[in-house]
PDB file of C-alpha atoms in Angstrom:
ATOM      1  CA  MET A   1     -63.484   8.930  -6.466  1.00 95.00           C
ATOM      2  CA  LYS A   2     -62.330   5.988  -4.335  1.00 97.00           C
ATOM      3  CA  ILE A   3     -63.547   5.018  -0.874  1.00 98.00           C
ATOM      4  CA  GLY A   4     -61.199   3.522   1.691  1.00 98.00           C
ATOM      5  CA  PHE A   5     -60.715   3.493   5.440  1.00 98.00           C
ATOM      6  CA  TYR A   6     -57.971   4.362   7.901  1.00 98.00           C
ATOM      7  CA  THR A   7     -56.798   1.158   9.557  1.00 98.00           C
ATOM      8  CA  SER A   8     -56.227   2.651  13.027  1.00 97.00           C
ATOM      9  CA  THR A   9     -59.761   1.532  13.922  1.00 97.00           C
ATOM     10  CA  PHE A  10     -58.400  -2.031  13.799  1.00 98.00           C
ATOM     11  CA  ASN A  11     -54.965  -1.562  15.335  1.00 97.00           C
ATOM     12  CA  ASP A  12     -55.622  -4.589  17.548  1.00 97.00           C
ATOM     13  CA  ARG A  13     -55.944  -6.838  14.485  1.00 97.00           C
ATOM     14  CA  PRO A  14     -53.137  -8.048  12.182  1.00 97.00           C
ATOM     15  CA  ALA A  15     -52.626  -6.324   8.836  1.00 97.00           C
ATOM     16  CA  GLU A  16     -53.580  -9.416   6.837  1.00 97.00           C
ATOM     17  CA  GLU A  17     -56.956  -9.603   8.577  1.00 98.00           C
ATOM     18  CA  VAL A  18     -57.677  -5.899   8.079  1.00 98.00           C
ATOM     19  CA  ILE A  19     -56.714  -6.070   4.405  1.00 98.00           C
ATOM     20  CA  GLY A  20     -58.960  -9.119   3.953  1.00 98.00           C
ATOM     21  CA  PHE A  21     -61.866  -7.297   5.566  1.00 98.00           C
ATOM     22  CA  ALA A  22     -61.368  -4.306   3.264  1.00 98.00           C
ATOM     23  CA  ARG A  23     -61.291  -6.557   0.208  1.00 98.00           C
ATOM     24  CA  ASP A  24     -64.305  -8.659   1.211  1.00 98.00           C
ATOM     25  CA  THR A  25     -66.379  -5.609   2.170  1.00 98.00           C
ATOM     26  CA  GLY A  26     -65.846  -3.942  -1.194  1.00 97.00           C
ATOM     27  CA  PHE A  27     -63.568  -1.033  -0.361  1.00 98.00           C
ATOM     28  CA  ASP A  28     -61.493   0.477  -3.151  1.00 98.00           C
ATOM     29  CA  ALA A  29     -58.629   1.726  -1.023  1.00 98.00           C
ATOM     30  CA  ILE A  30     -56.919   1.548   2.335  1.00 98.00           C
ATOM     31  CA  GLU A  31     -55.017   4.075   4.462  1.00 98.00           C
ATOM     32  CA  LEU A  32     -52.433   2.187   6.495  1.00 98.00           C
ATOM     33  CA  ASP A  33     -51.485   3.193  10.028  1.00 98.00           C
ATOM     34  CA  VAL A  34     -47.810   2.872  10.931  1.00 97.00           C
ATOM     35  CA  ARG A  35     -48.328   2.158  14.620  1.00 92.00           C
ATOM     36  CA  GLY A  36     -50.847  -0.588  13.993  1.00 95.00           C
ATOM     37  CA  HIS A  37     -49.923  -2.265  10.754  1.00 96.00           C
ATOM     38  CA  ILE A  38     -46.468  -1.337   9.470  1.00 96.00           C
ATOM     39  CA  LYS A  39     -44.243  -0.668  12.510  1.00 94.00           C
ATOM     40  CA  THR A  40     -40.935  -0.165  10.663  1.00 97.00           C
ATOM     41  CA  PRO A  41     -39.819   1.231   7.300  1.00 98.00           C
ATOM     42  CA  GLU A  42     -38.785  -2.308   6.284  1.00 98.00           C
ATOM     43  CA  ASN A  43     -42.415  -3.421   6.652  1.00 97.00           C
ATOM     44  CA  VAL A  44     -43.763  -0.849   4.201  1.00 98.00           C
ATOM     45  CA  ALA A  45     -43.115  -2.756   0.970  1.00 98.00           C
ATOM     46  CA  PRO A  46     -44.459  -6.169   2.074  1.00 98.00           C
ATOM     47  CA  VAL A  47     -47.630  -4.767   3.673  1.00 98.00           C
ATOM     48  CA  VAL A  48     -48.315  -2.527   0.678  1.00 98.00           C
ATOM     49  CA  ALA A  49     -47.773  -5.530  -1.608  1.00 98.00           C
ATOM     50  CA  LYS A  50     -50.347  -7.570   0.346  1.00 98.00           C
ATOM     51  CA  ALA A  51     -52.902  -4.776   0.033  1.00 98.00           C
ATOM     52  CA  ARG A  52     -52.315  -4.500  -3.694  1.00 98.00           C
ATOM     53  CA  GLU A  53     -52.573  -8.273  -4.123  1.00 98.00           C
ATOM     54  CA  ALA A  54     -56.018  -7.948  -2.531  1.00 98.00           C
ATOM     55  CA  GLY A  55     -56.976  -5.405  -5.202  1.00 98.00           C
ATOM     56  CA  LEU A  56     -56.759  -2.389  -2.909  1.00 98.00           C
ATOM     57  CA  PHE A  57     -55.293   1.005  -3.737  1.00 98.00           C
ATOM     58  CA  VAL A  58     -52.988   2.124  -0.918  1.00 98.00           C
ATOM     59  CA  CYS A  59     -53.975   5.793  -0.883  1.00 98.00           C
ATOM     60  CA  SER A  60     -51.690   6.859   1.970  1.00 98.00           C
ATOM     61  CA  ILE A  61     -49.695   5.801   4.992  1.00 98.00           C
ATOM     62  CA  THR A  62     -50.106   7.728   8.233  1.00 98.00           C
ATOM     63  CA  LEU A  63     -47.398   8.278  10.830  1.00 98.00           C
ATOM     64  CA  PHE A  64     -48.678   9.561  14.157  1.00 96.00           C
ATOM     65  CA  GLY A  65     -46.567  11.796  16.397  1.00 97.00           C
ATOM     66  CA  ASN A  66     -45.788  15.363  17.413  1.00 98.00           C
ATOM     67  CA  GLN A  67     -43.238  16.529  14.831  1.00 98.00           C
ATOM     68  CA  LEU A  68     -42.514  19.536  17.076  1.00 98.00           C
ATOM     69  CA  ASP A  69     -41.970  17.512  20.253  1.00 98.00           C
ATOM     70  CA  PRO A  70     -40.478  19.855  22.901  1.00 97.00           C
ATOM     71  CA  GLU A  71     -37.988  17.164  23.970  1.00 97.00           C
ATOM     72  CA  PRO A  72     -35.036  17.483  21.546  1.00 96.00           C
ATOM     73  CA  ALA A  73     -34.134  13.795  21.670  1.00 98.00           C
ATOM     74  CA  GLN A  74     -37.697  12.661  21.032  1.00 97.00           C
ATOM     75  CA  ARG A  75     -38.116  15.173  18.209  1.00 97.00           C
ATOM     76  CA  GLN A  76     -34.888  14.014  16.595  1.00 97.00           C
ATOM     77  CA  THR A  77     -35.977  10.375  16.870  1.00 98.00           C
ATOM     78  CA  LEU A  78     -39.340  11.098  15.259  1.00 98.00           C
ATOM     79  CA  HIS A  79     -37.766  13.195  12.487  1.00 98.00           C
ATOM     80  CA  LYS A  80     -35.352  10.378  11.697  1.00 98.00           C
ATOM     81  CA  ALA A  81     -38.192   7.857  11.603  1.00 98.00           C
ATOM     82  CA  THR A  82     -40.278  10.168   9.429  1.00 98.00           C
ATOM     83  CA  SER A  83     -37.432  10.524   6.950  1.00 98.00           C
ATOM     84  CA  GLU A  84     -36.878   6.764   6.817  1.00 98.00           C
ATOM     85  CA  PHE A  85     -40.582   6.065   6.348  1.00 98.00           C
ATOM     86  CA  ALA A  86     -40.797   8.740   3.652  1.00 98.00           C
ATOM     87  CA  GLN A  87     -38.041   7.054   1.674  1.00 98.00           C
ATOM     88  CA  ALA A  88     -39.636   3.613   2.016  1.00 98.00           C
ATOM     89  CA  ILE A  89     -43.120   4.879   1.193  1.00 98.00           C
ATOM     90  CA  GLY A  90     -41.884   6.744  -1.861  1.00 98.00           C
ATOM     91  CA  GLU A  91     -39.987   3.685  -3.082  1.00 98.00           C
ATOM     92  CA  ALA A  92     -43.136   1.570  -2.637  1.00 98.00           C
ATOM     93  CA  GLY A  93     -45.059   3.941  -4.889  1.00 98.00           C
ATOM     94  CA  VAL A  94     -47.597   4.997  -2.266  1.00 98.00           C
ATOM     95  CA  PRO A  95     -48.580   8.571  -3.184  1.00 98.00           C
ATOM     96  CA  ILE A  96     -49.020  10.230   0.232  1.00 98.00           C
ATOM     97  CA  LEU A  97     -47.447  10.244   3.693  1.00 98.00           C
ATOM     98  CA  VAL A  98     -49.681  11.795   6.345  1.00 98.00           C
ATOM     99  CA  ILE A  99     -48.097  13.345   9.444  1.00 98.00           C
ATOM    100  CA  PHE A 100     -49.106  15.722  12.242  1.00 98.00           C
ATOM    101  CA  PRO A 101     -47.321  19.048  12.888  1.00 98.00           C
ATOM    102  CA  GLY A 102     -47.920  19.013  16.632  1.00 98.00           C
ATOM    103  CA  ARG A 103     -46.633  21.855  18.796  1.00 98.00           C
ATOM    104  CA  ASP A 104     -43.731  22.781  21.053  1.00 98.00           C
ATOM    105  CA  ARG A 105     -45.388  24.555  23.968  1.00 96.00           C
ATOM    106  CA  THR A 106     -42.023  25.928  25.109  1.00 96.00           C
ATOM    107  CA  SER A 107     -41.553  27.950  21.903  1.00 97.00           C
ATOM    108  CA  PRO A 108     -43.425  30.912  20.404  1.00 97.00           C
ATOM    109  CA  GLU A 109     -46.087  30.363  17.762  1.00 97.00           C
ATOM    110  CA  GLU A 110     -43.987  31.694  14.896  1.00 97.00           C
ATOM    111  CA  ASP A 111     -41.070  29.462  15.855  1.00 98.00           C
ATOM    112  CA  ASN A 112     -43.376  26.454  15.729  1.00 98.00           C
ATOM    113  CA  TYR A 113     -44.472  27.297  12.205  1.00 98.00           C
ATOM    114  CA  ALA A 114     -40.935  28.046  11.061  1.00 98.00           C
ATOM    115  CA  GLY A 115     -39.576  24.861  12.619  1.00 98.00           C
ATOM    116  CA  PHE A 116     -42.176  22.608  11.064  1.00 98.00           C
ATOM    117  CA  ALA A 117     -41.794  24.300   7.674  1.00 98.00           C
ATOM    118  CA  ALA A 118     -38.026  23.773   7.722  1.00 98.00           C
ATOM    119  CA  HIS A 119     -38.514  20.092   8.555  1.00 98.00           C
ATOM    120  CA  MET A 120     -41.159  19.709   5.855  1.00 98.00           C
ATOM    121  CA  ASN A 121     -39.150  21.477   3.166  1.00 98.00           C
ATOM    122  CA  GLN A 122     -36.216  19.168   3.895  1.00 98.00           C
ATOM    123  CA  LEU A 123     -38.428  16.075   3.604  1.00 98.00           C
ATOM    124  CA  ILE A 124     -39.749  17.327   0.273  1.00 98.00           C
ATOM    125  CA  ALA A 125     -36.227  17.897  -1.024  1.00 98.00           C
ATOM    126  CA  ASP A 126     -35.033  14.505   0.202  1.00 98.00           C
ATOM    127  CA  THR A 127     -37.857  12.683  -1.630  1.00 98.00           C
ATOM    128  CA  ALA A 128     -37.606  14.519  -4.938  1.00 98.00           C
ATOM    129  CA  ALA A 129     -36.800  11.304  -6.783  1.00 98.00           C
ATOM    130  CA  SER A 130     -40.025   9.551  -5.761  1.00 98.00           C
ATOM    131  CA  GLY A 131     -42.241  12.640  -5.870  1.00 98.00           C
ATOM    132  CA  LEU A 132     -43.889  11.556  -2.602  1.00 98.00           C
ATOM    133  CA  GLN A 133     -46.616  13.933  -1.462  1.00 98.00           C
ATOM    134  CA  PHE A 134     -47.068  14.948   2.168  1.00 98.00           C
ATOM    135  CA  ALA A 135     -50.264  15.841   3.964  1.00 98.00           C
ATOM    136  CA  ILE A 136     -51.125  16.965   7.468  1.00 98.00           C
ATOM    137  CA  GLU A 137     -54.436  16.054   9.027  1.00 98.00           C
ATOM    138  CA  ASN A 138     -56.181  19.027  10.645  1.00 98.00           C
ATOM    139  CA  TRP A 139     -56.619  17.237  13.974  1.00 98.00           C
ATOM    140  CA  PRO A 140     -56.177  19.760  16.805  1.00 97.00           C
ATOM    141  CA  GLY A 141     -54.276  17.230  18.916  1.00 96.00           C
ATOM    142  CA  PRO A 142     -54.937  15.799  22.382  1.00 94.00           C
ATOM    143  CA  ASN A 143     -54.725  19.257  23.982  1.00 93.00           C
ATOM    144  CA  ASP A 144     -56.402  21.171  21.128  1.00 95.00           C
ATOM    145  CA  ASP A 145     -53.241  23.142  20.451  1.00 96.00           C
ATOM    146  CA  PHE A 146     -51.574  21.697  17.332  1.00 98.00           C
ATOM    147  CA  ILE A 147     -50.504  24.231  14.710  1.00 98.00           C
ATOM    148  CA  GLY A 148     -51.868  24.250  11.180  1.00 98.00           C
ATOM    149  CA  VAL A 149     -55.394  23.043  11.947  1.00 97.00           C
ATOM    150  CA  THR A 150     -57.401  26.140  10.924  1.00 98.00           C
ATOM    151  CA  PRO A 151     -57.670  28.107   7.672  1.00 98.00           C
ATOM    152  CA  GLU A 152     -55.343  30.761   9.073  1.00 98.00           C
ATOM    153  CA  GLY A 153     -52.793  28.139  10.042  1.00 98.00           C
ATOM    154  CA  TRP A 154     -53.011  26.380   6.673  1.00 98.00           C
ATOM    155  CA  LEU A 155     -52.322  29.564   4.759  1.00 98.00           C
ATOM    156  CA  LYS A 156     -49.397  30.337   7.038  1.00 98.00           C
ATOM    157  CA  LEU A 157     -47.901  26.909   6.368  1.00 98.00           C
ATOM    158  CA  PHE A 158     -48.503  27.123   2.619  1.00 98.00           C
ATOM    159  CA  SER A 159     -46.614  30.417   2.526  1.00 98.00           C
ATOM    160  CA  LEU A 160     -43.658  28.741   4.265  1.00 98.00           C
ATOM    161  CA  ILE A 161     -43.917  25.449   2.340  1.00 98.00           C
ATOM    162  CA  PRO A 162     -44.527  26.498  -1.273  1.00 98.00           C
ATOM    163  CA  SER A 163     -44.221  23.051  -2.861  1.00 98.00           C
ATOM    164  CA  SER A 164     -47.459  21.671  -4.298  1.00 98.00           C
ATOM    165  CA  ARG A 165     -46.357  18.294  -2.913  1.00 98.00           C
ATOM    166  CA  PHE A 166     -47.431  19.492   0.539  1.00 98.00           C
ATOM    167  CA  GLY A 167     -51.087  19.762   1.471  1.00 98.00           C
ATOM    168  CA  LEU A 168     -53.933  18.497   3.616  1.00 98.00           C
ATOM    169  CA  GLU A 169     -55.719  15.381   4.626  1.00 98.00           C
ATOM    170  CA  PHE A 170     -58.880  17.435   4.940  1.00 98.00           C
ATOM    171  CA  ASP A 171     -61.128  16.276   7.791  1.00 98.00           C
ATOM    172  CA  PRO A 172     -64.403  18.210   8.106  1.00 98.00           C
ATOM    173  CA  SER A 173     -65.279  16.693  11.489  1.00 98.00           C
ATOM    174  CA  HIS A 174     -62.644  18.718  13.316  1.00 98.00           C
ATOM    175  CA  LEU A 175     -63.795  21.963  11.728  1.00 98.00           C
ATOM    176  CA  ILE A 176     -67.391  21.422  12.803  1.00 98.00           C
ATOM    177  CA  ARG A 177     -66.488  21.156  16.476  1.00 96.00           C
ATOM    178  CA  LEU A 178     -64.151  24.155  16.179  1.00 96.00           C
ATOM    179  CA  GLY A 179     -66.973  26.322  14.830  1.00 96.00           C
ATOM    180  CA  ILE A 180     -65.383  26.665  11.366  1.00 98.00           C
ATOM    181  CA  ASP A 181     -67.496  26.437   8.199  1.00 98.00           C
ATOM    182  CA  PRO A 182     -66.130  23.293   6.470  1.00 98.00           C
ATOM    183  CA  TYR A 183     -67.392  24.306   3.019  1.00 98.00           C
ATOM    184  CA  ALA A 184     -65.721  27.720   3.069  1.00 98.00           C
ATOM    185  CA  ALA A 185     -62.570  26.123   4.471  1.00 98.00           C
ATOM    186  CA  LEU A 186     -62.492  23.516   1.702  1.00 98.00           C
ATOM    187  CA  ASP A 187     -62.890  26.156  -0.972  1.00 97.00           C
ATOM    188  CA  LEU A 188     -60.017  28.158   0.495  1.00 97.00           C
ATOM    189  CA  VAL A 189     -57.511  25.294   0.204  1.00 97.00           C
ATOM    190  CA  LYS A 190     -58.885  23.335  -2.751  1.00 96.00           C
ATOM    191  CA  ASP A 191     -55.520  23.349  -4.540  1.00 96.00           C
ATOM    192  CA  ARG A 192     -53.805  21.683  -1.574  1.00 98.00           C
ATOM    193  CA  VAL A 193     -56.245  18.892  -0.703  1.00 98.00           C
ATOM    194  CA  LYS A 194     -54.518  15.516  -1.102  1.00 98.00           C
ATOM    195  CA  ILE A 195     -57.042  13.221   0.553  1.00 98.00           C
ATOM    196  CA  LEU A 196     -60.398  13.560   2.346  1.00 98.00           C
ATOM    197  CA  HIS A 197     -61.261  11.994   5.666  1.00 98.00           C
ATOM    198  CA  GLY A 198     -64.710  10.499   5.909  1.00 98.00           C
ATOM    199  CA  LYS A 199     -65.754  11.466   9.402  1.00 98.00           C
ATOM    200  CA  ASP A 200     -68.593  13.522  10.834  1.00 98.00           C
ATOM    201  CA  THR A 201     -69.386  15.307  14.114  1.00 98.00           C
ATOM    202  CA  SER A 202     -72.594  15.669  16.093  1.00 98.00           C
ATOM    203  CA  ILE A 203     -73.271  18.381  18.663  1.00 98.00           C
ATOM    204  CA  ASP A 204     -75.633  18.181  21.631  1.00 97.00           C
ATOM    205  CA  PRO A 205     -77.003  21.757  21.870  1.00 96.00           C
ATOM    206  CA  GLU A 206     -78.608  21.213  25.273  1.00 97.00           C
ATOM    207  CA  ARG A 207     -75.373  19.903  26.724  1.00 97.00           C
ATOM    208  CA  LEU A 208     -73.440  22.740  25.124  1.00 97.00           C
ATOM    209  CA  GLN A 209     -75.829  25.275  26.632  1.00 97.00           C
ATOM    210  CA  THR A 210     -75.244  23.743  30.062  1.00 97.00           C
ATOM    211  CA  ILE A 211     -71.464  23.381  30.103  1.00 97.00           C
ATOM    212  CA  GLY A 212     -70.084  25.690  27.364  1.00 96.00           C
ATOM    213  CA  TYR A 213     -67.406  25.350  24.694  1.00 94.00           C
ATOM    214  CA  HIS A 214     -64.485  24.854  27.076  1.00 93.00           C
ATOM    215  CA  ALA A 215     -65.976  21.780  28.726  1.00 94.00           C
ATOM    216  CA  LYS A 216     -66.195  18.273  27.274  1.00 93.00           C
ATOM    217  CA  GLY A 217     -69.079  16.054  26.278  1.00 96.00           C
ATOM    218  CA  TRP A 218     -71.068  18.405  24.024  1.00 98.00           C
ATOM    219  CA  TRP A 219     -69.729  16.982  20.747  1.00 98.00           C
ATOM    220  CA  ARG A 220     -68.523  13.634  19.439  1.00 97.00           C
ATOM    221  CA  TYR A 221     -67.218  12.124  16.241  1.00 98.00           C
ATOM    222  CA  ARG A 222     -69.649  10.141  14.106  1.00 98.00           C
ATOM    223  CA  LEU A 223     -69.725   8.052  10.964  1.00 98.00           C
ATOM    224  CA  PRO A 224     -70.399   9.949   7.732  1.00 98.00           C
ATOM    225  CA  GLY A 225     -74.103  10.712   7.529  1.00 96.00           C
ATOM    226  CA  SER A 226     -74.671  10.550  11.292  1.00 97.00           C
ATOM    227  CA  GLY A 227     -73.568  14.089  12.092  1.00 98.00           C
ATOM    228  CA  LEU A 228     -73.973  17.654  10.882  1.00 98.00           C
ATOM    229  CA  LEU A 229     -72.077  17.648   7.576  1.00 98.00           C
ATOM    230  CA  ASP A 230     -74.101  17.855   4.372  1.00 98.00           C
ATOM    231  CA  TRP A 231     -72.236  15.102   2.521  1.00 98.00           C
ATOM    232  CA  PRO A 232     -73.895  15.534  -0.888  1.00 97.00           C
ATOM    233  CA  ARG A 233     -72.932  19.208  -0.790  1.00 98.00           C
ATOM    234  CA  PHE A 234     -69.416  18.422   0.440  1.00 98.00           C
ATOM    235  CA  ILE A 235     -68.759  15.744  -2.197  1.00 97.00           C
ATOM    236  CA  ALA A 236     -70.196  17.909  -4.970  1.00 97.00           C
ATOM    237  CA  GLN A 237     -67.968  20.779  -3.858  1.00 98.00           C
ATOM    238  CA  ALA A 238     -64.862  18.570  -3.905  1.00 98.00           C
ATOM    239  CA  ARG A 239     -65.725  17.214  -7.327  1.00 96.00           C
ATOM    240  CA  GLY A 240     -66.397  20.724  -8.527  1.00 96.00           C
ATOM    241  CA  PHE A 241     -62.767  21.728  -8.073  1.00 96.00           C
ATOM    242  CA  GLY A 242     -61.514  18.503  -9.641  1.00 96.00           C
ATOM    243  CA  PHE A 243     -60.868  16.263  -6.627  1.00 97.00           C
ATOM    244  CA  ASP A 244     -60.893  12.637  -7.767  1.00 95.00           C
ATOM    245  CA  GLY A 245     -58.837  11.068  -4.999  1.00 97.00           C
ATOM    246  CA  THR A 246     -59.766   8.977  -1.979  1.00 98.00           C
ATOM    247  CA  ILE A 247     -62.267   9.487   0.796  1.00 98.00           C
ATOM    248  CA  SER A 248     -60.762   7.567   3.706  1.00 98.00           C
ATOM    249  CA  ILE A 249     -63.270   6.721   6.425  1.00 98.00           C
ATOM    250  CA  GLU A 250     -61.883   7.409   9.888  1.00 98.00           C
ATOM    251  CA  HIS A 251     -64.220   5.463  12.134  1.00 98.00           C
ATOM    252  CA  GLU A 252     -64.286   6.974  15.633  1.00 98.00           C
ATOM    253  CA  ASP A 253     -67.993   6.518  16.375  1.00 98.00           C
ATOM    254  CA  SER A 254     -68.645   5.141  19.866  1.00 97.00           C
ATOM    255  CA  ASP A 255     -72.025   3.781  18.716  1.00 98.00           C
ATOM    256  CA  TYR A 256     -70.091   1.233  16.652  1.00 98.00           C
ATOM    257  CA  GLY A 257     -67.444  -0.205  18.934  1.00 98.00           C
ATOM    258  CA  TRP A 258     -64.876   2.585  18.947  1.00 98.00           C
ATOM    259  CA  PRO A 259     -62.333   2.703  20.498  1.00 97.00           C
ATOM    260  CA  GLY A 260     -61.150  -0.891  20.345  1.00 95.00           C
ATOM    261  CA  LYS A 261     -64.325  -2.482  21.666  1.00 97.00           C
ATOM    262  CA  ASP A 262     -66.646  -4.960  19.958  1.00 98.00           C
ATOM    263  CA  LEU A 263     -64.978  -5.988  16.686  1.00 98.00           C
ATOM    264  CA  ALA A 264     -68.228  -6.891  14.944  1.00 98.00           C
ATOM    265  CA  ALA A 265     -69.614  -3.438  15.783  1.00 98.00           C
ATOM    266  CA  ARG A 266     -66.519  -1.723  14.403  1.00 98.00           C
ATOM    267  CA  LYS A 267     -66.825  -3.681  11.174  1.00 98.00           C
ATOM    268  CA  GLU A 268     -70.509  -2.828  10.948  1.00 98.00           C
ATOM    269  CA  GLY A 269     -69.624   0.848  11.319  1.00 98.00           C
ATOM    270  CA  GLU A 270     -67.238   0.617   8.387  1.00 98.00           C
ATOM    271  CA  ARG A 271     -69.885  -1.132   6.283  1.00 98.00           C
ATOM    272  CA  LYS A 272     -72.480   1.487   7.140  1.00 98.00           C
ATOM    273  CA  ALA A 273     -70.126   4.350   6.257  1.00 98.00           C
ATOM    274  CA  LEU A 274     -69.161   2.689   2.978  1.00 98.00           C
ATOM    275  CA  ALA A 275     -72.789   2.161   1.965  1.00 98.00           C
ATOM    276  CA  PHE A 276     -73.660   5.757   2.803  1.00 98.00           C
ATOM    277  CA  LEU A 277     -70.756   7.233   0.853  1.00 98.00           C
ATOM    278  CA  ARG A 278     -71.400   4.913  -2.108  1.00 97.00           C
ATOM    279  CA  GLU A 279     -74.953   6.224  -2.247  1.00 97.00           C
ATOM    280  CA  VAL A 280     -73.830   9.859  -2.027  1.00 96.00           C
ATOM    281  CA  ILE A 281     -71.141   9.507  -4.666  1.00 95.00           C
ATOM    282  CA  GLY A 282     -73.383   7.538  -6.957  1.00 88.00           C
ATOM    283  CA  SER A 283     -76.146  10.125  -6.717  1.00 57.00           C
ATOM    284  CA  ARG A 284     -73.999  13.061  -7.810  1.00 44.00           C
TER     285      ARG A 284
END
């Protein structure tokens, strides 16, 4: 099992610097963010080459955006970009492209699922030659309304997108704050997990009691080991069903410089998460 990190934490730093930090810190892998470190499909190959020259496994490339954008022109633009990135990523030999389903609030729920599935099935067909795999991260989105972020939504998508090349970038932190058992959820979709996100969540029960679930400020994302997830149990469970891929740390812990604050603190957060996960993996 490899340990990497998602480079969005350092989107204010050039790709060469981030790759050097990953190499010098002892990471095995890196998950590259399009917005921060690749920008265009033409940049995929050279940036991936630099990471590989540094001895890093490029586990995935992530393209942010609402694939169901309610504005037709914006949706078409994103779909075109997604297709172009998929071709470039497949040609570069990177195994996984991560995207986000999003939601069109002007359309019914079933139309959202059908629309995303049609888009996804086309991408899978168009990349048959490279065998590129696709994953969605189960982030609920800025308004907590993205489709496909719960066990029910996953199963609905899997029924509409039957290819085994489509699956999840499974992030337990989102499930914790949604009140969903992450261990039961992982077991339900174990055949479709492509990559794991290393992120945790803490909950302030006193604050929650005061303001309730629909307010803000009662939960926050944390580094692995600083929240509620039982990581030894989680890692053992993943290994138990044969997962031997990458755990990609997604550092969004405000105790360590996130978002975009003190650079030294952000780097220290990555080091702390790496050391913790190394210990957990090595102890199993």
